[in-house]
Amino acid sequence: MTMSAGGVPHANGPVVAGDAGGMFAFSASGPEEEAARDAVVRAANHLLARQDAEGWWKGRFTTDVSYDAHDLFLRHVLGVPDERLAKASARWIRSQQSADGSWPLVFEGEGHLGTTVQAYAALRLAGDGPDEEHMLRCAAWVRARGGVAAAQLTARVWLAMLGCWSWDDLPEVPPEIIALPKWAPLNIYSFSSVMRVALVAISIISAHRPVRPAPFAIDELSAPPGTSAVPPAPARGREKLFWRLNATVRVCSKGIPRPVREAAENACVRWLLERQEEDGSWGACTPMTTWVVLALHLHGYPPDHPVLKAAWGFLEDCGAWPEDGVRALHTVHSPVWDTCLSATALLDAGLAPGHPALVKAADWLLTRQADRPGDWAARRPRLSPGGWAFQFHNRTYPDNDDTSEVALALHRVHHPDPTRVDDALGRAVRWCLGMQSRNGGWAAFDVDNTSTLPARVPFFDFGEFCTDPPTADITAHVVEMLAALGRARDPRTRRAVRWLLGQQEANGAWYGRWGVNYVYGTGSVLPALVAAGVPRGHAAVRRAVAWLTSVQNADGGWGESWESYADPARAGRGPSTPSQTAWALLGLLAAGERDSTVVRDGVRWLTERQTEGGTWEEPQFTGTLVPRAVAAHYGYYGHVFPLMALGRYVRHTGDVSVGRQRNEATEPDR
């Protein structure tokens, strides 16, 4: 067995138990530090043993069961059912049902009407009868909440395709929307990237209004007589006007000449085909790919067309079988995100920066950097590519979050070809700086995507999350990256810092857009501010420390409920979880609170709950795709973040800005 200088085995070697042989630097050693050091060794070994031979890490990424239902709906509408798959998917869907008959968005969360309706319909397709006990409980729960008519729009769209709802009672998206110029209100680039692909595909679907009747009705989900069952649509003001305008659009669509409609559909199809990824997907995401497959089928693409065959291959690969006879859909694969976070966690743990596992991870990450323009170029046509996306194959939608976290990891690795790494980091810095919004912050995928109009379009009921405005968590990660790469004094970094300071809530926290929620936002912003030169004694830092201290649970950990997105009174409140405890500790360590009782209690919470295998159990959903609508469970969150926090604790460092400082990158190409 080959050992590194720190005593941890190479990624392809056996796992070493016990002390890592001087991998850490201690100034003193108390009980908490000894326990934390042992926990770091076990966690590092656990992570190293799970690296793929190609250099990447990937945890299981899951959301609620609605996407498992979509998979069954798609196969029915296209006339390609698979009984074995349907039975296996049904077993998974049933296993996620709550005691009250509903299906939640998150582990042990409150029932969600749209998800529950879709789960019920999927189980009916799979053969479950309406008189079975679990189906009776579900139907009663749905009826008590207004029935199908009160469900979110996506559920009713799929039910319309199953013949269980009327297309006439749904808003319409005409394919002619593809022709709107980029400066026009409600052009496709005014929507967020995730919504954009769905919008173009749904415009084709909406024009065809497909119906393949299911062999059942779902009248048992109808609200009882006398119950108000109004769909969740805006009720007044400009929102009500948009619903009236959509009714006008439906009437006008009937008068569109056939050649015009065909030309619009063809333009939509061309736009979609240009964005198909190497793995056959769209955005390397099953929900988007599902919509596009259906749209192309309706447009006339035969099942054996190479485009659809590749897409089906991707959807099949996204089916996971956690146990025999059970199929659960991977909504998306997350190797880039998991790999850069794993590398950072191992570096925080004290693994030698030139360790073969880290070099291998860096080599793989370098092959994932985008080398062609994506949709972001609609607003930055002269900006050179240089970002990273989340998945194996997604060159169309790189994002600032992955890019900054990959760069933070790469700049700390001692790679045998530093010029190659420096060139990649230079491209990343130029791209991120070119993606800064006017207000000084960074969004996920776009620049200045802040229009309020898409939130009022009736076809989407995600509200303000139809767009992609700058957020505190992503801006913090970019700022932290720029500071680590020698850009702390850059005027654009300083402007971002000012924007972050202005985003602090009155209670001292920061909102977390992509993680649940204020604990994530605050744990992200504090390390960035300190890395960028904000003094630890700054009033904003002290307010954040006070807030984190105030929401620490009695057991020493931190937790926050998904419901805090809907109810800010729940900010920082919820059962303790490993990832959220780690986020709070990362913020407190950056703020100079290492020796406080609060930090020691948090460290003790993590060390006492580590499993024999060296990891942590975390069934809770602490990731976010769309606040209040789509939560996510990252399989590695409950491991890499505790390893980061404990590693920084035992090594007496509160931030990740350790490693080679690089020269200022050239100006971004606008």
Short mmCIF file of N, CA and C in Angstrom, two decimals, residues 532-610:
data_model
loop_
_atom_site.label_atom_id
_atom_site.label_comp_id
_atom_site.label_asym_id
_atom_site.label_seq_id
_atom_site.Cartn_x
_atom_site.Cartn_y
_atom_site.Cartn_z
N ALA A 532 -12.49 38.32 2.16
CA ALA A 532 -12.36 39.55 1.37
C ALA A 532 -11.85 40.73 2.18
N GLY A 533 -11.55 40.51 3.45
CA GLY A 533 -10.94 41.57 4.25
C GLY A 533 -11.85 42.28 5.21
N VAL A 534 -13.11 41.88 5.33
CA VAL A 534 -14.00 42.51 6.31
C VAL A 534 -13.53 42.07 7.70
N PRO A 535 -13.27 42.99 8.61
CA PRO A 535 -12.77 42.62 9.94
C PRO A 535 -13.77 41.74 10.70
N ARG A 536 -13.24 40.83 11.48
CA ARG A 536 -14.12 39.98 12.28
C ARG A 536 -14.92 40.78 13.31
N GLY A 537 -14.45 41.95 13.64
CA GLY A 537 -15.19 42.79 14.57
C GLY A 537 -16.22 43.68 13.91
N HIS A 538 -16.37 43.61 12.59
CA HIS A 538 -17.34 44.42 11.87
C HIS A 538 -18.75 44.13 12.41
N ALA A 539 -19.57 45.16 12.44
CA ALA A 539 -20.91 45.02 13.02
C ALA A 539 -21.72 43.93 12.33
N ALA A 540 -21.58 43.81 11.01
CA ALA A 540 -22.35 42.79 10.29
C ALA A 540 -21.91 41.39 10.71
N VAL A 541 -20.61 41.21 10.90
CA VAL A 541 -20.10 39.90 11.33
C VAL A 541 -20.60 39.57 12.73
N ARG A 542 -20.55 40.55 13.62
CA ARG A 542 -20.98 40.29 14.99
C ARG A 542 -22.48 40.01 15.06
N ARG A 543 -23.28 40.69 14.23
CA ARG A 543 -24.72 40.41 14.22
C ARG A 543 -24.99 38.99 13.74
N ALA A 544 -24.23 38.57 12.73
CA ALA A 544 -24.41 37.21 12.22
C ALA A 544 -24.02 36.17 13.26
N VAL A 545 -22.92 36.42 13.98
CA VAL A 545 -22.50 35.51 15.04
C VAL A 545 -23.57 35.43 16.12
N ALA A 546 -24.13 36.58 16.47
CA ALA A 546 -25.17 36.60 17.50
C ALA A 546 -26.40 35.81 17.05
N TRP A 547 -26.74 35.94 15.76
CA TRP A 547 -27.90 35.21 15.27
C TRP A 547 -27.64 33.70 15.29
N LEU A 548 -26.49 33.26 14.78
CA LEU A 548 -26.18 31.84 14.80
C LEU A 548 -26.17 31.29 16.22
N THR A 549 -25.64 32.08 17.13
CA THR A 549 -25.63 31.65 18.54
C THR A 549 -27.05 31.50 19.08
N SER A 550 -27.92 32.42 18.67
CA SER A 550 -29.29 32.43 19.21
C SER A 550 -30.13 31.27 18.70
N VAL A 551 -29.77 30.70 17.55
CA VAL A 551 -30.59 29.62 16.99
C VAL A 551 -29.94 28.25 17.17
N GLN A 552 -28.86 28.19 17.92
CA GLN A 552 -28.27 26.89 18.21
C GLN A 552 -29.24 26.07 19.05
N ASN A 553 -29.40 24.82 18.70
CA ASN A 553 -30.30 23.95 19.45
C ASN A 553 -29.69 23.54 20.78
N ALA A 554 -30.52 23.12 21.69
CA ALA A 554 -30.04 22.73 23.02
C ALA A 554 -29.07 21.56 22.97
N ASP A 555 -29.18 20.73 21.91
CA ASP A 555 -28.27 19.59 21.81
C ASP A 555 -26.90 19.98 21.27
N GLY A 556 -26.72 21.25 20.90
CA GLY A 556 -25.43 21.74 20.40
C GLY A 556 -25.36 21.87 18.90
N GLY A 557 -26.33 21.29 18.19
CA GLY A 557 -26.31 21.37 16.73
C GLY A 557 -27.19 22.48 16.19
N TRP A 558 -27.28 22.53 14.88
CA TRP A 558 -28.15 23.50 14.21
C TRP A 558 -29.02 22.76 13.21
N GLY A 559 -30.20 23.30 12.99
CA GLY A 559 -31.11 22.75 11.99
C GLY A 559 -32.10 23.82 11.56
N GLU A 560 -32.64 23.66 10.38
CA GLU A 560 -33.63 24.63 9.90
C GLU A 560 -34.63 23.90 9.02
N SER A 561 -35.88 24.17 9.27
CA SER A 561 -36.97 23.54 8.53
C SER A 561 -37.09 24.14 7.13
N TRP A 562 -37.45 23.28 6.17
CA TRP A 562 -37.75 23.74 4.81
C TRP A 562 -38.85 24.78 4.81
N GLU A 563 -39.74 24.71 5.80
CA GLU A 563 -40.86 25.65 5.85
C GLU A 563 -40.42 27.09 6.13
N SER A 564 -39.14 27.30 6.45
CA SER A 564 -38.68 28.68 6.69
C SER A 564 -38.76 29.52 5.43
N TYR A 565 -38.80 28.88 4.25
CA TYR A 565 -38.98 29.65 3.02
C TYR A 565 -40.36 30.30 2.96
N ALA A 566 -41.35 29.60 3.48
CA ALA A 566 -42.71 30.15 3.49
C ALA A 566 -42.99 30.96 4.75
N ASP A 567 -42.29 30.64 5.82
CA ASP A 567 -42.54 31.28 7.10
C ASP A 567 -41.20 31.71 7.72
N PRO A 568 -40.77 32.95 7.49
CA PRO A 568 -39.48 33.40 8.03
C PRO A 568 -39.37 33.29 9.54
N ALA A 569 -40.50 33.16 10.24
CA ALA A 569 -40.43 32.99 11.69
C ALA A 569 -39.73 31.68 12.06
N ARG A 570 -39.63 30.76 11.10
CA ARG A 570 -38.95 29.49 11.34
C ARG A 570 -37.47 29.55 10.99
N ALA A 571 -36.97 30.71 10.67
CA ALA A 571 -35.57 30.84 10.28
C ALA A 571 -34.66 30.27 11.37
N GLY A 572 -33.79 29.36 10.97
CA GLY A 572 -32.83 28.78 11.90
C GLY A 572 -33.44 27.82 12.90
N ARG A 573 -34.68 27.41 12.68
CA ARG A 573 -35.37 26.54 13.64
C ARG A 573 -35.66 25.19 13.01
N GLY A 574 -35.28 24.15 13.69
CA GLY A 574 -35.55 22.80 13.22
C GLY A 574 -34.61 21.81 13.87
N PRO A 575 -34.89 20.51 13.74
CA PRO A 575 -34.01 19.50 14.33
C PRO A 575 -32.59 19.61 13.76
N SER A 576 -31.61 19.36 14.60
CA SER A 576 -30.21 19.47 14.18
C SER A 576 -29.90 18.45 13.09
N THR A 577 -29.13 18.88 12.11
CA THR A 577 -28.66 18.01 11.03
C THR A 577 -27.15 18.19 10.86
N PRO A 578 -26.45 17.19 10.32
CA PRO A 578 -25.00 17.33 10.14
C PRO A 578 -24.61 18.48 9.22
N SER A 579 -25.27 18.61 8.07
CA SER A 579 -24.84 19.65 7.13
C SER A 579 -25.12 21.04 7.68
N GLN A 580 -26.30 21.25 8.28
CA GLN A 580 -26.62 22.58 8.79
C GLN A 580 -25.78 22.93 10.00
N THR A 581 -25.46 21.94 10.83
CA THR A 581 -24.53 22.20 11.93
C THR A 581 -23.17 22.61 11.40
N ALA A 582 -22.73 21.94 10.35
CA ALA A 582 -21.44 22.28 9.75
C ALA A 582 -21.46 23.68 9.14
N TRP A 583 -22.56 24.06 8.47
CA TRP A 583 -22.63 25.40 7.89
C TRP A 583 -22.50 26.47 8.97
N ALA A 584 -23.19 26.27 10.07
CA ALA A 584 -23.09 27.24 11.16
C ALA A 584 -21.66 27.30 11.69
N LEU A 585 -21.03 26.15 11.85
CA LEU A 585 -19.65 26.13 12.35
C LEU A 585 -18.68 26.79 11.37
N LEU A 586 -18.87 26.58 10.09
CA LEU A 586 -18.00 27.22 9.11
C LEU A 586 -18.09 28.74 9.21
N GLY A 587 -19.30 29.24 9.41
CA GLY A 587 -19.45 30.68 9.59
C GLY A 587 -18.82 31.17 10.87
N LEU A 588 -19.03 30.46 11.95
CA LEU A 588 -18.48 30.88 13.25
C LEU A 588 -16.97 30.77 13.28
N LEU A 589 -16.42 29.74 12.67
CA LEU A 589 -14.96 29.61 12.62
C LEU A 589 -14.34 30.76 11.83
N ALA A 590 -14.96 31.10 10.72
CA ALA A 590 -14.46 32.21 9.93
C ALA A 590 -14.51 33.52 10.72
N ALA A 591 -15.51 33.64 11.59
CA ALA A 591 -15.69 34.87 12.37
C ALA A 591 -14.80 34.91 13.61
N GLY A 592 -13.95 33.90 13.78
CA GLY A 592 -13.00 33.92 14.89
C GLY A 592 -13.54 33.34 16.18
N GLU A 593 -14.59 32.50 16.10
CA GLU A 593 -15.23 31.99 17.31
C GLU A 593 -14.77 30.58 17.68
N ARG A 594 -13.59 30.17 17.21
CA ARG A 594 -13.17 28.79 17.38
C ARG A 594 -13.20 28.32 18.84
N ASP A 595 -12.77 29.14 19.75
CA ASP A 595 -12.64 28.72 21.14
C ASP A 595 -13.89 29.00 21.98
N SER A 596 -14.98 29.37 21.32
CA SER A 596 -16.20 29.67 22.06
C SER A 596 -16.92 28.39 22.46
N THR A 597 -17.74 28.50 23.48
CA THR A 597 -18.55 27.37 23.91
C THR A 597 -19.51 26.93 22.81
N VAL A 598 -20.02 27.90 22.07
CA VAL A 598 -20.95 27.59 20.98
C VAL A 598 -20.30 26.66 19.97
N VAL A 599 -19.08 26.97 19.56
CA VAL A 599 -18.38 26.14 18.58
C VAL A 599 -18.04 24.78 19.17
N ARG A 600 -17.54 24.76 20.41
CA ARG A 600 -17.20 23.47 21.02
C ARG A 600 -18.42 22.56 21.11
N ASP A 601 -19.57 23.14 21.44
CA ASP A 601 -20.78 22.33 21.53
C ASP A 601 -21.18 21.79 20.15
N GLY A 602 -21.02 22.62 19.12
CA GLY A 602 -21.32 22.17 17.76
C GLY A 602 -20.38 21.08 17.31
N VAL A 603 -19.09 21.22 17.62
CA VAL A 603 -18.12 20.19 17.28
C VAL A 603 -18.45 18.89 17.99
N ARG A 604 -18.81 19.00 19.26
CA ARG A 604 -19.17 17.80 20.02
C ARG A 604 -20.40 17.12 19.41
N TRP A 605 -21.37 17.92 18.96
CA TRP A 605 -22.56 17.33 18.34
C TRP A 605 -22.17 16.49 17.13
N LEU A 606 -21.25 17.00 16.30
CA LEU A 606 -20.83 16.25 15.12
C LEU A 606 -20.04 15.00 15.48
N THR A 607 -19.10 15.14 16.39
CA THR A 607 -18.24 13.99 16.70
C THR A 607 -19.03 12.87 17.38
N GLU A 608 -20.00 13.23 18.20
CA GLU A 608 -20.77 12.21 18.89
C GLU A 608 -21.75 11.48 17.98
N ARG A 609 -22.04 12.05 16.81
CA ARG A 609 -23.02 11.45 15.92
C ARG A 609 -22.39 10.83 14.68
N GLN A 610 -21.10 10.79 14.63
CA GLN A 610 -20.45 10.12 13.51
C GLN A 610 -20.66 8.61 13.62
#
